[in-house]
Amino acid sequence: MTPLDFVISLALISVAAGVLGSLVGLGGGVVIVPVLTLLYHVDIRLAIGASIVSVIATSSGAAAAYVRDRMANLRAGMFLEVATTTGALTGAYLTTLLPARFLFVFFGLILGYSSFATFRRRHVDAPLTVSNDRIANYFNLHGTYHDLAEGREIPYKVVRTKLGLSIMYVAGLVSALLGIGSGALKVPAMDSAMRLPMKVSSATSNFMIGVTAAASAGVYFVRGQIDPIIAAPVAAGVLLGATVGARILGRATSKTIRILFVVVLVVISFEMLQKGILA
Amino acid sequence: MDAVGSAELGRSGARRELTPAEAQQMSRKVHQVELAISLVLRVGVVASVVVIAVGLGLMFAHHGSYVALRGPSTYRALTSASTSFPHSFAALGHALALGEGRGVVVLGVLILILTPVLRVAVGVVSFVYEKDAPMALVTLFVLVVLVGSFFLAGV
């Protein structure tokens, strides 16, 4: 395979990764890392560097549309970034403290549970109309979004901000420690804990993952993990895919997005368990 | 529950309730913030794609053997653990001065990485403009952590 074939085929796969990532609020690393290591036999360190690029590309590409269309909850997202960036910074300097195998098994189980919890909520999707959460009220994190599938404005209230912040801290920690799962905990934190509507959770997660990834991108750049010939097709393809995906989310039903997210989460959970047990 | 519902904004640490005129003005300002942030993201994305595309073009223009669909040239040499490419600002500047395609691609990827950072910075300015001190402080904290992470990495 010549470099041109590599660039073209990887760009096409990246378009698909961008569409999927922007729909479920994950970075597309779920697709990019296995494709690069298993299909192209690329060095794992370079694959993780490419995955960081794909996360930022998904986030910026999709969030431009989600913010403009008021699908993402800007205030909640920017507020919760306090926890994700702090977690990411802590994680970058904890890498040597805990064995990676243990972390993979531990978070594989956590993601397995949160996919179950997300799936269970598929019939009780009504947004809250009342919130007594002090933090959410003080920072006014509540919102309204226009649901194209239902053709109406849907107001919602946010609860359990403290629990949300704690999960977000862990989400930042995990993404810095393991290089995957940056959005996998963010969506359940907003959907299950804070009760944001599913599509808003996905759009807001998309908005946030770019900042979490940027907090560890400097380290990856300096360590020489961002290889231009891999990063170029990944960035371009994912950006195109994320722009397309952002158009689909508004029209899809919450239940579709929820089921799609659960499927992807189960795959990530298995991927992590496999890495922890077989590595 | 009714009492809680009607007094919901007055209790639980909420700030003073806004008059309809103030609320309308607030929502217009919030929408301006959204448009500003959306614009920053779009400009960053377009700029990085253009620079990356130019870099790829240069890369293929300088190395004729890369372009062939069949041939001895393989991508493996460019994606192994020992492949060399710029990963410091000094090396990047050097590669750009020589007009190397891979240097231009790395520049485009850096623009992409910095887009979320710029987005947070625009958020801080917007919340100051909205006179929303709590949110301005929160986003400022995020910006400091982000910029700090780049310095700690030794970029």
XYZ file of C-alpha atoms in Angstrom:
434
model
C 0.000 0.000 0.000
C 1.500 3.331 -1.091
C 1.159 6.525 0.969
C -1.554 7.842 -1.379
C -3.724 4.714 -0.904
C -3.200 5.012 2.827
C -4.269 8.660 2.947
C -7.361 8.126 0.774
C -8.621 4.963 2.512
C -7.987 6.379 5.992
C -9.810 9.620 5.077
C -12.880 7.631 3.982
C -12.932 5.587 7.209
C -12.502 8.842 9.167
C -15.642 10.302 7.565
C -17.626 7.377 9.032
C -15.888 7.830 12.410
C -16.836 11.533 12.367
C -20.508 10.832 11.641
C -20.742 8.251 14.444
C -18.741 10.350 16.905
C -20.809 13.487 16.389
C -24.093 11.583 16.808
C -23.284 9.890 20.117
C -21.017 12.545 21.642
C -17.839 10.456 21.559
C -14.634 11.392 19.839
C -14.396 8.803 17.094
C -11.306 7.306 18.761
C -13.456 4.196 19.236
C -13.185 3.673 15.476
C -9.805 5.279 14.713
C -7.586 3.425 17.212
C -8.654 -0.158 16.307
C -8.628 0.685 12.562
C -5.083 2.072 12.733
C -3.641 -0.694 14.909
C -5.497 -3.758 13.550
C -6.056 -2.822 9.887
C -2.981 -0.693 9.132
C -0.653 -2.088 11.859
C 0.338 1.417 12.932
C 2.320 1.856 16.172
C -0.118 2.166 19.128
C 1.454 5.426 20.365
C 0.858 7.076 16.985
C -2.692 5.641 16.881
C -3.487 7.271 20.245
C -2.073 10.581 18.970
C -4.359 10.309 15.927
C -7.301 9.561 18.211
C -6.719 12.838 20.098
C -6.740 14.678 16.757
C -9.987 12.894 15.826
C -11.629 13.879 19.132
C -10.796 17.562 18.629
C -11.924 17.413 14.983
C -15.261 15.780 15.903
C -15.813 18.299 18.671
C -15.038 21.476 16.733
C -16.735 20.256 13.540
C -19.980 19.216 15.216
C -20.097 21.854 17.967
C -20.006 24.737 15.469
C -23.443 23.526 14.313
C -24.738 22.369 17.722
C -24.010 25.732 19.355
C -25.509 27.738 16.481
C -28.673 25.578 16.467
C -28.831 25.749 20.307
C -28.735 21.957 20.572
C -25.761 22.010 22.957
C -26.196 23.528 26.434
C -23.382 26.071 26.306
C -23.544 27.159 29.952
C -23.722 23.639 31.381
C -20.912 22.525 29.065
C -18.580 25.377 29.949
C -19.385 24.985 33.647
C -18.654 21.245 33.658
C -15.368 21.796 31.795
C -13.954 22.931 35.146
C -14.081 19.282 36.256
C -12.995 17.640 32.979
C -9.915 19.829 32.438
C -8.813 19.447 36.072
C -9.290 15.687 35.750
C -7.337 15.582 32.478
C -4.463 17.536 34.006
C -4.328 15.245 37.065
C -4.504 12.164 34.852
C -1.574 13.227 32.678
C 0.680 13.098 35.773
C -0.806 9.975 37.372
C -0.028 7.640 34.479
C 2.815 5.880 36.274
C 1.040 5.455 39.609
C -1.538 2.816 38.720
C -1.032 -0.174 36.419
C -2.850 0.379 33.081
C -4.254 -3.192 33.155
C -6.099 -2.517 36.391
C -7.470 0.767 35.017
C -8.738 -0.895 31.833
C -10.630 -3.585 33.770
C -11.981 -1.083 36.302
C -13.270 1.410 33.722
C -14.408 -1.373 31.396
C -16.757 -2.479 34.199
C -17.876 1.103 34.930
C -18.714 1.725 31.256
C -20.504 -1.633 31.106
C -22.671 -0.528 34.015
C -23.322 2.952 32.586
C -24.393 1.468 29.241
C -26.920 -0.614 31.199
C -28.102 2.453 33.139
C -28.444 4.492 29.928
C -30.379 1.684 28.228
C -32.759 1.355 31.190
C -33.782 5.023 30.854
C -35.078 4.567 27.273
C -38.777 4.746 28.304
C -38.522 7.440 30.995
C -37.182 10.245 28.862
C -39.391 13.172 29.928
C -37.309 16.271 30.821
C -37.670 17.758 34.316
C -39.697 20.925 34.839
C -38.537 21.664 38.405
C -35.062 21.807 39.916
C -33.997 22.517 43.481
C -30.341 22.078 42.685
C -28.557 25.100 44.197
C -25.598 25.114 41.806
C -27.728 24.640 38.674
C -30.022 27.486 39.757
C -27.196 29.851 40.708
C -25.344 29.388 37.409
C -28.632 29.060 35.497
C -27.638 25.832 33.730
C -31.186 25.012 32.615
C -32.112 25.319 28.958
C -34.406 24.850 26.000
C -33.747 23.131 22.701
C -35.605 22.805 19.432
C -36.344 19.154 18.640
C -36.719 18.722 14.870
C -37.974 15.138 15.264
C -40.817 16.295 17.532
C -41.126 19.712 15.864
C -41.262 21.764 19.080
C -39.230 23.632 21.696
C -38.413 21.442 24.698
C -37.497 23.164 27.987
C -35.618 21.182 30.627
C -34.167 21.606 34.127
C -30.816 20.375 35.398
C -30.352 18.523 38.708
C -27.539 16.813 40.704
C -24.780 19.129 39.468
C -22.365 17.905 42.177
C -22.696 14.292 41.042
C -22.295 15.482 37.441
C -19.108 17.375 38.349
C -17.651 14.281 40.084
C -18.306 12.042 37.073
C -16.882 14.722 34.764
C -13.673 14.815 36.854
C -13.334 11.030 36.447
C -14.097 11.405 32.705
C -11.196 13.843 32.326
C -8.947 11.553 34.378
C -9.775 8.486 32.263
C -9.302 10.209 28.934
C -5.843 11.406 29.985
C -4.870 8.043 31.539
C -6.141 5.690 28.847
C -6.492 7.894 25.759
C -10.055 6.635 25.199
C -13.444 7.138 26.746
C -13.468 10.922 26.856
C -17.138 11.167 25.899
C -18.182 7.754 27.204
C -18.634 9.039 30.769
C -19.720 12.574 29.836
C -22.971 11.517 28.178
C -24.155 9.362 31.153
C -23.110 12.166 33.559
C -25.472 14.559 31.791
C -28.200 12.102 30.756
C -28.515 9.816 33.804
C -27.178 12.032 36.610
C -28.094 15.585 35.623
C -31.167 14.685 33.549
C -30.381 16.708 30.424
C -32.313 15.322 27.416
C -30.408 12.622 25.512
C -29.800 14.683 22.357
C -28.693 17.697 24.419
C -26.332 15.410 26.391
C -24.784 14.129 23.173
C -24.466 17.600 21.618
C -23.030 19.092 24.834
C -20.594 16.184 25.211
C -19.441 16.913 21.648
C -18.951 20.553 22.594
C -16.859 19.564 25.658
C -14.615 16.718 24.423
C -12.495 19.078 22.326
C -11.440 21.025 25.410
C -10.706 17.848 27.419
C -8.611 16.510 24.539
C -6.820 19.840 24.055
C -5.733 19.666 27.721
C -3.630 16.571 26.928
C -2.850 17.325 23.258
C 0.222 19.400 24.175
C 1.791 16.364 25.854
C 1.077 14.151 22.825
C 2.564 16.733 20.442
C 5.805 17.069 22.433
C 6.158 13.285 22.796
C 6.021 13.012 19.001
C 2.779 11.045 18.834
C 1.113 13.267 16.227
C 2.321 11.902 12.871
C 1.363 14.268 10.005
C 0.595 11.577 7.415
C -1.881 9.926 9.823
C -3.254 13.141 11.324
C -3.986 14.798 7.948
C -6.531 12.296 6.568
C -7.999 11.698 10.043
C -8.545 15.420 10.715
C -9.979 16.179 7.262
C -12.197 13.069 7.108
C -13.524 13.389 10.667
C -14.311 17.101 10.205
C -16.372 16.317 7.117
C -18.136 13.417 8.872
C -18.876 15.467 11.992
C -20.457 18.232 9.900
C -22.735 15.639 8.295
C -23.518 13.977 11.646
C -24.476 17.321 13.201
C -27.214 17.669 10.558
C -28.602 14.223 11.401
C -28.801 14.563 15.219
C -31.573 17.174 15.226
C -33.828 14.980 13.056
C -33.166 11.664 14.815
C -35.334 10.616 17.752
C -33.884 10.577 21.277
C -34.453 6.850 21.485
C -32.412 6.157 18.329
C -29.510 8.219 19.659
C -29.770 6.485 23.039
C -29.691 2.963 21.538
C -26.798 3.923 19.219
C -24.883 5.313 22.214
C -25.509 2.149 24.265
C -24.217 -0.077 21.422
C -21.034 1.997 21.068
C -20.559 2.036 24.858
C -20.851 -1.762 25.064
C -18.179 -2.056 22.328
C -15.820 0.325 24.196
C -16.452 -1.531 27.443
C -15.508 -4.871 25.817
C -12.477 -3.254 24.174
C -11.276 -2.031 27.587
C -11.898 -5.345 29.360
C -10.094 -7.195 26.589
C -7.089 -4.854 26.868
C -7.012 -5.248 30.647
C -7.397 -9.018 30.758
C -5.427 -10.154 27.709
C -2.683 -7.495 27.650
C -44.583 20.449 45.570
C -46.608 23.425 44.259
C -44.940 25.834 46.649
C -41.566 24.511 45.585
C -42.508 24.866 41.929
C -43.630 28.498 42.106
C -40.866 29.628 44.441
C -38.294 27.565 42.612
C -36.370 30.519 41.241
C -36.470 32.470 44.463
C -35.046 29.635 46.519
C -32.078 27.384 46.134
C -29.464 30.070 45.545
C -31.005 31.542 42.405
C -30.257 35.149 41.632
C -32.973 37.831 41.438
C -35.719 37.019 38.985
C -35.502 39.094 35.788
C -38.246 41.333 34.428
C -39.543 40.289 30.961
C -37.608 43.125 29.281
C -34.384 42.140 31.069
C -34.973 38.487 30.267
C -35.384 39.309 26.577
C -32.217 41.369 26.551
C -30.387 38.561 28.385
C -31.518 35.984 25.844
C -30.397 38.222 22.968
C -26.954 38.566 24.580
C -26.763 34.802 25.161
C -27.565 34.245 21.494
C -24.769 36.642 20.501
C -22.355 34.617 22.656
C -23.511 31.444 20.922
C -22.964 32.955 17.479
C -19.497 34.231 18.470
C -18.440 30.795 19.758
C -19.904 29.031 16.740
C -18.002 31.437 14.460
C -14.680 30.803 16.266
C -15.152 27.055 15.869
C -16.014 27.325 12.181
C -13.092 29.634 11.363
C -10.679 27.329 13.239
C -12.002 24.243 11.471
C -11.880 25.781 7.976
C -8.405 27.275 8.537
C -6.984 23.958 9.757
C -8.518 21.942 6.890
C -7.119 24.377 4.299
C -3.606 24.333 5.829
C -3.658 20.520 6.185
C -4.777 20.123 2.551
C -1.990 22.428 1.324
C 0.511 20.453 3.439
C -0.651 17.128 2.013
C -0.432 18.583 -1.510
C 3.155 19.736 -0.882
C 4.047 16.373 0.629
C 2.883 14.502 -2.458
C 4.375 17.114 -4.818
C 7.841 16.754 -3.233
C 7.787 12.966 -3.095
C 6.656 11.669 -6.489
C 6.877 8.036 -5.370
C 4.157 8.612 -2.685
C 1.539 9.318 -5.344
C 1.704 6.025 -7.245
C -1.168 3.637 -6.603
C 1.262 0.715 -6.999
C 4.953 0.738 -6.376
C 7.775 0.149 -3.968
C 6.904 3.144 -1.762
C 4.898 2.079 1.309
C 3.153 4.045 4.043
C 4.753 1.782 6.675
C 7.981 3.796 6.550
C 5.972 6.916 7.416
C 3.959 5.427 10.295
C 6.467 3.362 12.274
C 7.714 4.185 15.747
C 11.004 5.478 14.283
C 9.452 7.847 11.692
C 10.755 11.386 12.094
C 8.496 14.437 11.909
C 8.480 17.831 13.649
C 7.263 17.660 17.269
C 8.647 20.878 18.747
C 8.201 24.503 17.735
C 11.878 24.773 16.736
C 11.640 21.733 14.438
C 8.319 22.965 13.081
C 9.778 26.393 12.237
C 12.705 24.699 10.503
C 10.401 22.415 8.460
C 8.192 25.373 7.491
C 11.231 27.430 6.411
C 12.214 24.574 4.089
C 8.642 24.407 2.757
C 8.252 20.771 3.828
C 4.721 19.423 3.441
C 4.741 17.534 6.733
C 5.633 20.757 8.571
C 2.632 22.497 6.982
C 0.382 19.565 7.978
C 1.623 19.774 11.600
C 0.884 23.527 11.554
C -2.687 22.749 10.437
C -3.095 20.157 13.199
C -1.827 22.719 15.750
C -4.460 25.204 14.524
C -7.040 22.453 15.089
C -5.715 21.737 18.620
C -5.752 25.440 19.529
C -9.324 26.002 18.288
C -10.997 24.726 21.528
C -8.561 26.847 23.581
C -9.520 29.934 21.576
C -13.177 28.984 21.999
C -12.768 29.025 25.812
C -11.012 32.402 25.628
C -13.894 33.840 23.580
C -16.236 32.358 26.235
C -14.460 34.325 28.997
C -14.720 37.591 27.035
C -18.386 36.918 26.207
C -19.378 36.273 29.828
C -17.586 39.444 30.928
C -19.529 41.304 28.236
C -22.761 39.700 29.509
C -21.762 40.876 33.019
C -22.116 37.284 34.242
C -19.319 37.233 36.816
C -19.764 33.633 38.095
C -19.634 32.111 34.587
C -16.762 34.435 33.593
C -14.714 33.179 36.576
C -15.550 29.547 35.824
C -14.455 29.835 32.174
C -11.365 31.815 33.166
C -10.384 28.917 35.461
C -10.800 26.476 32.541
C -8.648 28.720 30.329
C -5.896 28.885 32.967
C -5.884 25.075 33.352
C -5.751 24.636 29.551
C -2.916 27.101 29.004
C -1.156 25.637 32.064
C -1.390 22.143 30.550
C 0.525 23.345 27.465
C 3.240 24.920 29.597
C 3.518 21.857 31.850
C 3.874 19.726 28.715
C 6.841 21.917 27.763
C 5.511 22.926 24.359
